[in-house]
Amino acid sequence: MRVLLTLQYLGTRYGGWQSQTNALSVQQVVEEALAKTFGEALRVHGAGRTDAGVHAFAQRAHVDVPFAIPPRGLVLGLNQILPADVRVTRAEEVPDDFHARFSARSKTYEYRMWNAEVAEVFASETHAHVARPLDAAKMHDAAQALIGTHDFKAFTVVDPEVQSTVRTITELRVARDGERVILTASADGFLRYMVRRIAGSLIEIGRGKLAPAAIFTEARWTAPAKGLVLKEVAY
């Protein structure tokens, strides 16, 4: 039986989603909780490999379980085992050929900035602090040039481990809510650091340090990981 889990997590103390030998990962603690629940080692497959310090409001991951447990019971049981900064919010049965990563049609990320001279204590783990005033309208207007199908090689690592750096962004908006400035990005997929590089460039534009026309050629800034949240995975 293949089950799709929806997960929330605060990524502050984790080395990212993916299991690794030198840091605690979200995947590791989820698999440990599943092993205690089902009495055997189980492998989960996530929709996206969030990096160290990145959060998720609705990460998706599938797992093949050896016997059926009602969805509500599975959610409650796993949450009794998981640490407080990782929660399962939903469990649902899916077809055997469903894959959390490869069946996804789009992903949405938010990049959250606290734009005030003094950082907000209660937002410190989930917002990047930008002390200088940001022109959110100018950032939004500049971001529109990135919508559509483009080669986003400038917005990822030097040697990306992918066949193509072409992606299609369907939505990119920047809005202010009081002292919070939120960048929302939806696409068919994202490269490593892509949203954080876009956010970094837009911050420079919002501060008046980068011309909007240079957004494709001057992607040299990577915004801090703690401001990034995987908001939604659509199927």
PDB file of C-alpha atoms in Angstrom:
ATOM      1  CA  MET A   1       0.000   0.000   0.000  1.00  0.00           C
ATOM      2  CA  ARG A   2       1.477   3.326  -1.083  1.00  0.00           C
ATOM      3  CA  VAL A   3       0.738   6.284   1.185  1.00  0.00           C
ATOM      4  CA  LEU A   4       1.286   9.976   0.477  1.00  0.00           C
ATOM      5  CA  LEU A   5       2.198  12.046   3.538  1.00  0.00           C
ATOM      6  CA  THR A   6       1.910  15.811   3.834  1.00  0.00           C
ATOM      7  CA  LEU A   7       4.493  17.195   6.241  1.00  0.00           C
ATOM      8  CA  GLN A   8       5.260  20.477   7.966  1.00  0.00           C
ATOM      9  CA  TYR A   9       8.658  21.143   9.455  1.00  0.00           C
ATOM     10  CA  LEU A  10      10.816  23.871  10.864  1.00  0.00           C
ATOM     11  CA  GLY A  11      14.138  23.273   9.154  1.00  0.00           C
ATOM     12  CA  THR A  12      16.302  25.218  11.613  1.00  0.00           C
ATOM     13  CA  ARG A  13      18.072  22.271  13.229  1.00  0.00           C
ATOM     14  CA  TYR A  14      18.134  19.963  10.216  1.00  0.00           C
ATOM     15  CA  GLY A  15      20.699  19.498   7.479  1.00  0.00           C
ATOM     16  CA  GLY A  16      17.890  19.459   4.927  1.00  0.00           C
ATOM     17  CA  TRP A  17      15.262  16.960   3.850  1.00  0.00           C
ATOM     18  CA  GLN A  18      17.542  14.262   2.437  1.00  0.00           C
ATOM     19  CA  SER A  19      19.251  11.661   4.623  1.00  0.00           C
ATOM     20  CA  GLN A  20      22.983  12.230   5.062  1.00  0.00           C
ATOM     21  CA  THR A  21      25.854  10.892   7.124  1.00  0.00           C
ATOM     22  CA  ASN A  22      27.054  14.116   8.707  1.00  0.00           C
ATOM     23  CA  ALA A  23      23.823  15.823   9.834  1.00  0.00           C
ATOM     24  CA  LEU A  24      20.335  15.090  11.090  1.00  0.00           C
ATOM     25  CA  SER A  25      17.757  15.251   8.298  1.00  0.00           C
ATOM     26  CA  VAL A  26      13.972  15.463   8.169  1.00  0.00           C
ATOM     27  CA  GLN A  27      13.833  12.301   6.075  1.00  0.00           C
ATOM     28  CA  GLN A  28      15.765  10.458   8.779  1.00  0.00           C
ATOM     29  CA  VAL A  29      13.394  11.361  11.620  1.00  0.00           C
ATOM     30  CA  VAL A  30      10.341  10.528   9.482  1.00  0.00           C
ATOM     31  CA  GLU A  31      11.787   7.140   8.559  1.00  0.00           C
ATOM     32  CA  GLU A  32      12.617   6.450  12.202  1.00  0.00           C
ATOM     33  CA  ALA A  33       9.010   7.214  13.186  1.00  0.00           C
ATOM     34  CA  LEU A  34       7.709   4.938  10.414  1.00  0.00           C
ATOM     35  CA  ALA A  35      10.034   2.119  11.519  1.00  0.00           C
ATOM     36  CA  LYS A  36       8.668   2.324  15.072  1.00  0.00           C
ATOM     37  CA  THR A  37       5.096   2.348  13.758  1.00  0.00           C
ATOM     38  CA  PHE A  38       5.391  -0.571  11.322  1.00  0.00           C
ATOM     39  CA  GLY A  39       8.186  -2.579  12.948  1.00  0.00           C
ATOM     40  CA  GLU A  40      10.513  -2.494   9.943  1.00  0.00           C
ATOM     41  CA  ALA A  41      12.691  -0.064   7.998  1.00  0.00           C
ATOM     42  CA  LEU A  42      10.768   1.920   5.373  1.00  0.00           C
ATOM     43  CA  ARG A  43      12.030   4.398   2.786  1.00  0.00           C
ATOM     44  CA  VAL A  44      10.236   7.681   2.137  1.00  0.00           C
ATOM     45  CA  HIS A  45      10.574   9.617  -1.117  1.00  0.00           C
ATOM     46  CA  GLY A  46      10.138  13.381  -0.886  1.00  0.00           C
ATOM     47  CA  ALA A  47       8.795  15.743  -3.515  1.00  0.00           C
ATOM     48  CA  GLY A  48      11.660  18.173  -3.001  1.00  0.00           C
ATOM     49  CA  ARG A  49      15.100  18.147  -1.402  1.00  0.00           C
ATOM     50  CA  THR A  50      14.932  21.230   0.777  1.00  0.00           C
ATOM     51  CA  ASP A  51      18.362  22.432   1.886  1.00  0.00           C
ATOM     52  CA  ALA A  52      19.713  22.928   5.397  1.00  0.00           C
ATOM     53  CA  GLY A  53      17.669  25.479   7.336  1.00  0.00           C
ATOM     54  CA  VAL A  54      14.792  25.560   4.816  1.00  0.00           C
ATOM     55  CA  HIS A  55      11.253  24.981   6.090  1.00  0.00           C
ATOM     56  CA  ALA A  56       8.141  23.319   4.676  1.00  0.00           C
ATOM     57  CA  PHE A  57       4.470  24.096   5.105  1.00  0.00           C
ATOM     58  CA  ALA A  58       3.417  21.190   2.885  1.00  0.00           C
ATOM     59  CA  GLN A  59       6.245  18.885   1.853  1.00  0.00           C
ATOM     60  CA  ARG A  60       4.952  15.695   0.219  1.00  0.00           C
ATOM     61  CA  ALA A  61       6.506  12.255   0.554  1.00  0.00           C
ATOM     62  CA  HIS A  62       5.331   8.767  -0.371  1.00  0.00           C
ATOM     63  CA  VAL A  63       6.083   5.501   1.376  1.00  0.00           C
ATOM     64  CA  ASP A  64       5.142   1.855   0.780  1.00  0.00           C
ATOM     65  CA  VAL A  65       3.747   0.442   4.034  1.00  0.00           C
ATOM     66  CA  PRO A  66       3.409  -3.295   4.811  1.00  0.00           C
ATOM     67  CA  PHE A  67      -0.146  -3.066   6.137  1.00  0.00           C
ATOM     68  CA  ALA A  68      -2.976  -0.569   6.198  1.00  0.00           C
ATOM     69  CA  ILE A  69      -3.596   1.878   9.027  1.00  0.00           C
ATOM     70  CA  PRO A  70      -6.529   4.325   8.831  1.00  0.00           C
ATOM     71  CA  PRO A  71      -5.198   7.742   7.733  1.00  0.00           C
ATOM     72  CA  ARG A  72      -6.225   9.528  10.926  1.00  0.00           C
ATOM     73  CA  GLY A  73      -4.591   6.850  13.070  1.00  0.00           C
ATOM     74  CA  LEU A  74      -1.386   7.013  11.027  1.00  0.00           C
ATOM     75  CA  VAL A  75      -1.229  10.816  11.324  1.00  0.00           C
ATOM     76  CA  LEU A  76      -1.824  10.765  15.076  1.00  0.00           C
ATOM     77  CA  GLY A  77       0.529   7.840  15.661  1.00  0.00           C
ATOM     78  CA  LEU A  78       3.427   9.336  13.727  1.00  0.00           C
ATOM     79  CA  ASN A  79       3.005  12.708  15.419  1.00  0.00           C
ATOM     80  CA  GLN A  80       3.313  11.053  18.830  1.00  0.00           C
ATOM     81  CA  ILE A  81       6.765   9.807  17.787  1.00  0.00           C
ATOM     82  CA  LEU A  82       8.079  12.696  15.692  1.00  0.00           C
ATOM     83  CA  PRO A  83       9.893  15.664  17.267  1.00  0.00           C
ATOM     84  CA  ALA A  84       7.795  18.785  17.785  1.00  0.00           C
ATOM     85  CA  ASP A  85       9.342  20.602  14.817  1.00  0.00           C
ATOM     86  CA  VAL A  86       8.111  17.953  12.343  1.00  0.00           C
ATOM     87  CA  ARG A  87       4.401  17.196  11.866  1.00  0.00           C
ATOM     88  CA  VAL A  88       2.401  14.953   9.552  1.00  0.00           C
ATOM     89  CA  THR A  89      -0.753  16.870   8.630  1.00  0.00           C
ATOM     90  CA  ARG A  90      -2.319  14.378   6.223  1.00  0.00           C
ATOM     91  CA  ALA A  91      -2.015  10.779   5.003  1.00  0.00           C
ATOM     92  CA  GLU A  92      -3.778   9.374   1.951  1.00  0.00           C
ATOM     93  CA  GLU A  93      -3.603   6.221  -0.144  1.00  0.00           C
ATOM     94  CA  VAL A  94      -2.283   6.711  -3.685  1.00  0.00           C
ATOM     95  CA  PRO A  95      -1.809   4.383  -6.693  1.00  0.00           C
ATOM     96  CA  ASP A  96       1.268   2.162  -6.790  1.00  0.00           C
ATOM     97  CA  ASP A  97       2.713   4.103  -9.728  1.00  0.00           C
ATOM     98  CA  PHE A  98       2.423   7.463  -7.969  1.00  0.00           C
ATOM     99  CA  HIS A  99       5.727   9.179  -7.119  1.00  0.00           C
ATOM    100  CA  ALA A 100       5.903  12.196  -4.812  1.00  0.00           C
ATOM    101  CA  ARG A 101       8.625  13.832  -6.895  1.00  0.00           C
ATOM    102  CA  PHE A 102       8.053  12.696 -10.463  1.00  0.00           C
ATOM    103  CA  SER A 103       4.247  12.958 -10.402  1.00  0.00           C
ATOM    104  CA  ALA A 104       4.347  16.595  -9.253  1.00  0.00           C
ATOM    105  CA  ARG A 105       3.060  19.188 -11.746  1.00  0.00           C
ATOM    106  CA  SER A 106       4.265  22.262  -9.899  1.00  0.00           C
ATOM    107  CA  LYS A 107       5.793  23.538  -6.676  1.00  0.00           C
ATOM    108  CA  THR A 108       5.295  26.783  -4.832  1.00  0.00           C
ATOM    109  CA  TYR A 109       7.824  28.390  -2.505  1.00  0.00           C
ATOM    110  CA  GLU A 110       7.626  31.483  -0.347  1.00  0.00           C
ATOM    111  CA  TYR A 111      10.599  33.592   0.603  1.00  0.00           C
ATOM    112  CA  ARG A 112       9.848  35.633   3.718  1.00  0.00           C
ATOM    113  CA  MET A 113      11.648  38.829   4.708  1.00  0.00           C
ATOM    114  CA  TRP A 114      11.267  40.894   7.875  1.00  0.00           C
ATOM    115  CA  ASN A 115      11.858  44.428   6.652  1.00  0.00           C
ATOM    116  CA  ALA A 116      12.428  46.696   9.648  1.00  0.00           C
ATOM    117  CA  GLU A 117      15.396  48.258  11.382  1.00  0.00           C
ATOM    118  CA  VAL A 118      14.974  45.848  14.304  1.00  0.00           C
ATOM    119  CA  ALA A 119      14.364  42.133  13.661  1.00  0.00           C
ATOM    120  CA  GLU A 120      11.197  40.536  15.039  1.00  0.00           C
ATOM    121  CA  VAL A 121      12.148  37.923  17.644  1.00  0.00           C
ATOM    122  CA  PHE A 122       9.165  35.680  16.906  1.00  0.00           C
ATOM    123  CA  ALA A 123       9.911  35.685  13.168  1.00  0.00           C
ATOM    124  CA  SER A 124      13.660  35.207  13.516  1.00  0.00           C
ATOM    125  CA  GLU A 125      13.650  31.500  12.568  1.00  0.00           C
ATOM    126  CA  THR A 126      11.397  31.841   9.520  1.00  0.00           C
ATOM    127  CA  HIS A 127      12.211  35.263   8.034  1.00  0.00           C
ATOM    128  CA  ALA A 128      15.391  36.781   6.659  1.00  0.00           C
ATOM    129  CA  HIS A 129      16.018  40.139   8.294  1.00  0.00           C
ATOM    130  CA  VAL A 130      16.546  43.051   5.909  1.00  0.00           C
ATOM    131  CA  ALA A 131      17.111  46.252   7.874  1.00  0.00           C
ATOM    132  CA  ARG A 132      17.135  48.736   5.010  1.00  0.00           C
ATOM    133  CA  PRO A 133      13.758  49.711   3.502  1.00  0.00           C
ATOM    134  CA  LEU A 134      12.646  47.606   0.538  1.00  0.00           C
ATOM    135  CA  ASP A 135      10.535  48.862  -2.358  1.00  0.00           C
ATOM    136  CA  ALA A 136       8.232  45.852  -2.689  1.00  0.00           C
ATOM    137  CA  ALA A 137       6.430  47.268  -5.734  1.00  0.00           C
ATOM    138  CA  LYS A 138       9.734  47.720  -7.554  1.00  0.00           C
ATOM    139  CA  MET A 139      10.753  44.167  -6.617  1.00  0.00           C
ATOM    140  CA  HIS A 140       7.447  42.808  -7.929  1.00  0.00           C
ATOM    141  CA  ASP A 141       7.757  44.637 -11.217  1.00  0.00           C
ATOM    142  CA  ALA A 142      11.327  43.407 -11.741  1.00  0.00           C
ATOM    143  CA  ALA A 143      10.317  39.824 -10.942  1.00  0.00           C
ATOM    144  CA  GLN A 144       7.873  39.709 -13.842  1.00  0.00           C
ATOM    145  CA  ALA A 145      10.784  39.423 -16.292  1.00  0.00           C
ATOM    146  CA  LEU A 146      11.495  35.951 -14.876  1.00  0.00           C
ATOM    147  CA  ILE A 147       8.022  34.550 -15.556  1.00  0.00           C
ATOM    148  CA  GLY A 148       7.906  32.055 -18.413  1.00  0.00           C
ATOM    149  CA  THR A 149      10.371  29.475 -19.719  1.00  0.00           C
ATOM    150  CA  HIS A 150      14.013  30.533 -19.314  1.00  0.00           C
ATOM    151  CA  ASP A 151      17.456  29.108 -18.671  1.00  0.00           C
ATOM    152  CA  PHE A 152      18.026  29.777 -14.965  1.00  0.00           C
ATOM    153  CA  LYS A 153      21.660  28.636 -14.913  1.00  0.00           C
ATOM    154  CA  ALA A 154      22.700  31.971 -13.369  1.00  0.00           C
ATOM    155  CA  PHE A 155      20.427  31.252 -10.391  1.00  0.00           C
ATOM    156  CA  THR A 156      21.890  27.902  -9.334  1.00  0.00           C
ATOM    157  CA  VAL A 157      25.191  26.298  -8.362  1.00  0.00           C
ATOM    158  CA  VAL A 158      28.187  26.331 -10.707  1.00  0.00           C
ATOM    159  CA  ASP A 159      27.851  22.648 -11.634  1.00  0.00           C
ATOM    160  CA  PRO A 160      24.171  21.723 -11.236  1.00  0.00           C
ATOM    161  CA  GLU A 161      23.519  17.971 -11.163  1.00  0.00           C
ATOM    162  CA  VAL A 162      20.653  18.185 -13.648  1.00  0.00           C
ATOM    163  CA  GLN A 163      20.330  17.570 -17.385  1.00  0.00           C
ATOM    164  CA  SER A 164      18.791  20.980 -18.037  1.00  0.00           C
ATOM    165  CA  THR A 165      18.673  24.319 -16.211  1.00  0.00           C
ATOM    166  CA  VAL A 166      15.593  25.435 -18.154  1.00  0.00           C
ATOM    167  CA  ARG A 167      12.521  25.888 -15.961  1.00  0.00           C
ATOM    168  CA  THR A 168       9.091  27.467 -16.380  1.00  0.00           C
ATOM    169  CA  ILE A 169       7.959  29.950 -13.732  1.00  0.00           C
ATOM    170  CA  THR A 170       4.189  30.409 -13.794  1.00  0.00           C
ATOM    171  CA  GLU A 171       3.853  32.907 -10.954  1.00  0.00           C
ATOM    172  CA  LEU A 172       6.260  35.289  -9.253  1.00  0.00           C
ATOM    173  CA  ARG A 173       4.974  38.032  -7.020  1.00  0.00           C
ATOM    174  CA  VAL A 174       6.259  40.236  -4.221  1.00  0.00           C
ATOM    175  CA  ALA A 175       3.888  41.792  -1.708  1.00  0.00           C
ATOM    176  CA  ARG A 176       4.252  43.726   1.525  1.00  0.00           C
ATOM    177  CA  ASP A 177       2.225  42.975   4.660  1.00  0.00           C
ATOM    178  CA  GLY A 178       3.283  45.490   7.273  1.00  0.00           C
ATOM    179  CA  GLU A 179       6.922  44.780   8.025  1.00  0.00           C
ATOM    180  CA  ARG A 180       6.829  41.470   6.172  1.00  0.00           C
ATOM    181  CA  VAL A 181       7.746  41.237   2.500  1.00  0.00           C
ATOM    182  CA  ILE A 182       6.799  37.937   0.855  1.00  0.00           C
ATOM    183  CA  LEU A 183       8.091  36.559  -2.430  1.00  0.00           C
ATOM    184  CA  THR A 184       5.882  33.791  -3.858  1.00  0.00           C
ATOM    185  CA  ALA A 185       7.215  31.630  -6.693  1.00  0.00           C
ATOM    186  CA  SER A 186       5.463  28.803  -8.564  1.00  0.00           C
ATOM    187  CA  ALA A 187       7.118  26.724 -11.282  1.00  0.00           C
ATOM    188  CA  ASP A 188       7.254  23.278 -12.863  1.00  0.00           C
ATOM    189  CA  GLY A 189      10.423  22.753 -10.846  1.00  0.00           C
ATOM    190  CA  PHE A 190      13.253  24.630  -9.174  1.00  0.00           C
ATOM    191  CA  LEU A 191      17.027  24.356  -9.321  1.00  0.00           C
ATOM    192  CA  ARG A 192      19.136  24.252  -6.185  1.00  0.00           C
ATOM    193  CA  TYR A 193      19.312  27.740  -4.596  1.00  0.00           C
ATOM    194  CA  MET A 194      17.111  29.108  -7.405  1.00  0.00           C
ATOM    195  CA  VAL A 195      14.484  30.785  -5.215  1.00  0.00           C
ATOM    196  CA  ARG A 196      17.107  32.077  -2.789  1.00  0.00           C
ATOM    197  CA  ARG A 197      19.140  33.540  -5.679  1.00  0.00           C
ATOM    198  CA  ILE A 198      16.035  35.192  -7.108  1.00  0.00           C
ATOM    199  CA  ALA A 199      15.216  36.564  -3.657  1.00  0.00           C
ATOM    200  CA  GLY A 200      18.789  37.813  -3.235  1.00  0.00           C
ATOM    201  CA  SER A 201      18.659  39.710  -6.530  1.00  0.00           C
ATOM    202  CA  LEU A 202      15.227  41.168  -5.764  1.00  0.00           C
ATOM    203  CA  ILE A 203      16.415  42.349  -2.350  1.00  0.00           C
ATOM    204  CA  GLU A 204      19.229  44.258  -4.067  1.00  0.00           C
ATOM    205  CA  ILE A 205      16.707  45.753  -6.479  1.00  0.00           C
ATOM    206  CA  GLY A 206      14.394  46.661  -3.597  1.00  0.00           C
ATOM    207  CA  ARG A 207      17.286  48.404  -1.820  1.00  0.00           C
ATOM    208  CA  GLY A 208      18.114  50.364  -4.965  1.00  0.00           C
ATOM    209  CA  LYS A 209      21.504  48.663  -5.359  1.00  0.00           C
ATOM    210  CA  LEU A 210      20.727  46.752  -8.581  1.00  0.00           C
ATOM    211  CA  ALA A 211      19.002  47.910 -11.752  1.00  0.00           C
ATOM    212  CA  PRO A 212      15.902  45.829 -12.518  1.00  0.00           C
ATOM    213  CA  ALA A 213      17.159  45.188 -16.061  1.00  0.00           C
ATOM    214  CA  ALA A 214      20.217  43.399 -14.639  1.00  0.00           C
ATOM    215  CA  ILE A 215      18.254  40.683 -12.838  1.00  0.00           C
ATOM    216  CA  PHE A 216      19.296  37.953 -15.314  1.00  0.00           C
ATOM    217  CA  THR A 217      22.968  38.933 -15.456  1.00  0.00           C
ATOM    218  CA  GLU A 218      23.710  39.809 -11.830  1.00  0.00           C
ATOM    219  CA  ALA A 219      22.395  36.815  -9.865  1.00  0.00           C
ATOM    220  CA  ARG A 220      25.260  36.927  -7.356  1.00  0.00           C
ATOM    221  CA  TRP A 221      23.334  37.046  -4.080  1.00  0.00           C
ATOM    222  CA  THR A 222      21.953  34.029  -2.223  1.00  0.00           C
ATOM    223  CA  ALA A 223      19.415  34.992   0.437  1.00  0.00           C
ATOM    224  CA  PRO A 224      19.602  33.140   3.797  1.00  0.00           C
ATOM    225  CA  ALA A 225      18.023  29.674   3.950  1.00  0.00           C
ATOM    226  CA  LYS A 226      15.790  30.447   6.931  1.00  0.00           C
ATOM    227  CA  GLY A 227      13.497  32.686   4.883  1.00  0.00           C
ATOM    228  CA  LEU A 228      12.539  29.913   2.443  1.00  0.00           C
ATOM    229  CA  VAL A 229       9.411  27.757   2.847  1.00  0.00           C
ATOM    230  CA  LEU A 230       8.134  24.988   0.567  1.00  0.00           C
ATOM    231  CA  LYS A 231       4.513  26.073   0.476  1.00  0.00           C
ATOM    232  CA  GLU A 232       2.769  23.626  -1.855  1.00  0.00           C
ATOM    233  CA  VAL A 233       3.302  20.683  -4.214  1.00  0.00           C
ATOM    234  CA  ALA A 234       0.543  20.252  -6.784  1.00  0.00           C
ATOM    235  CA  TYR A 235      -0.338  17.005  -8.587  1.00  0.00           C
TER     236      TYR A 235
END
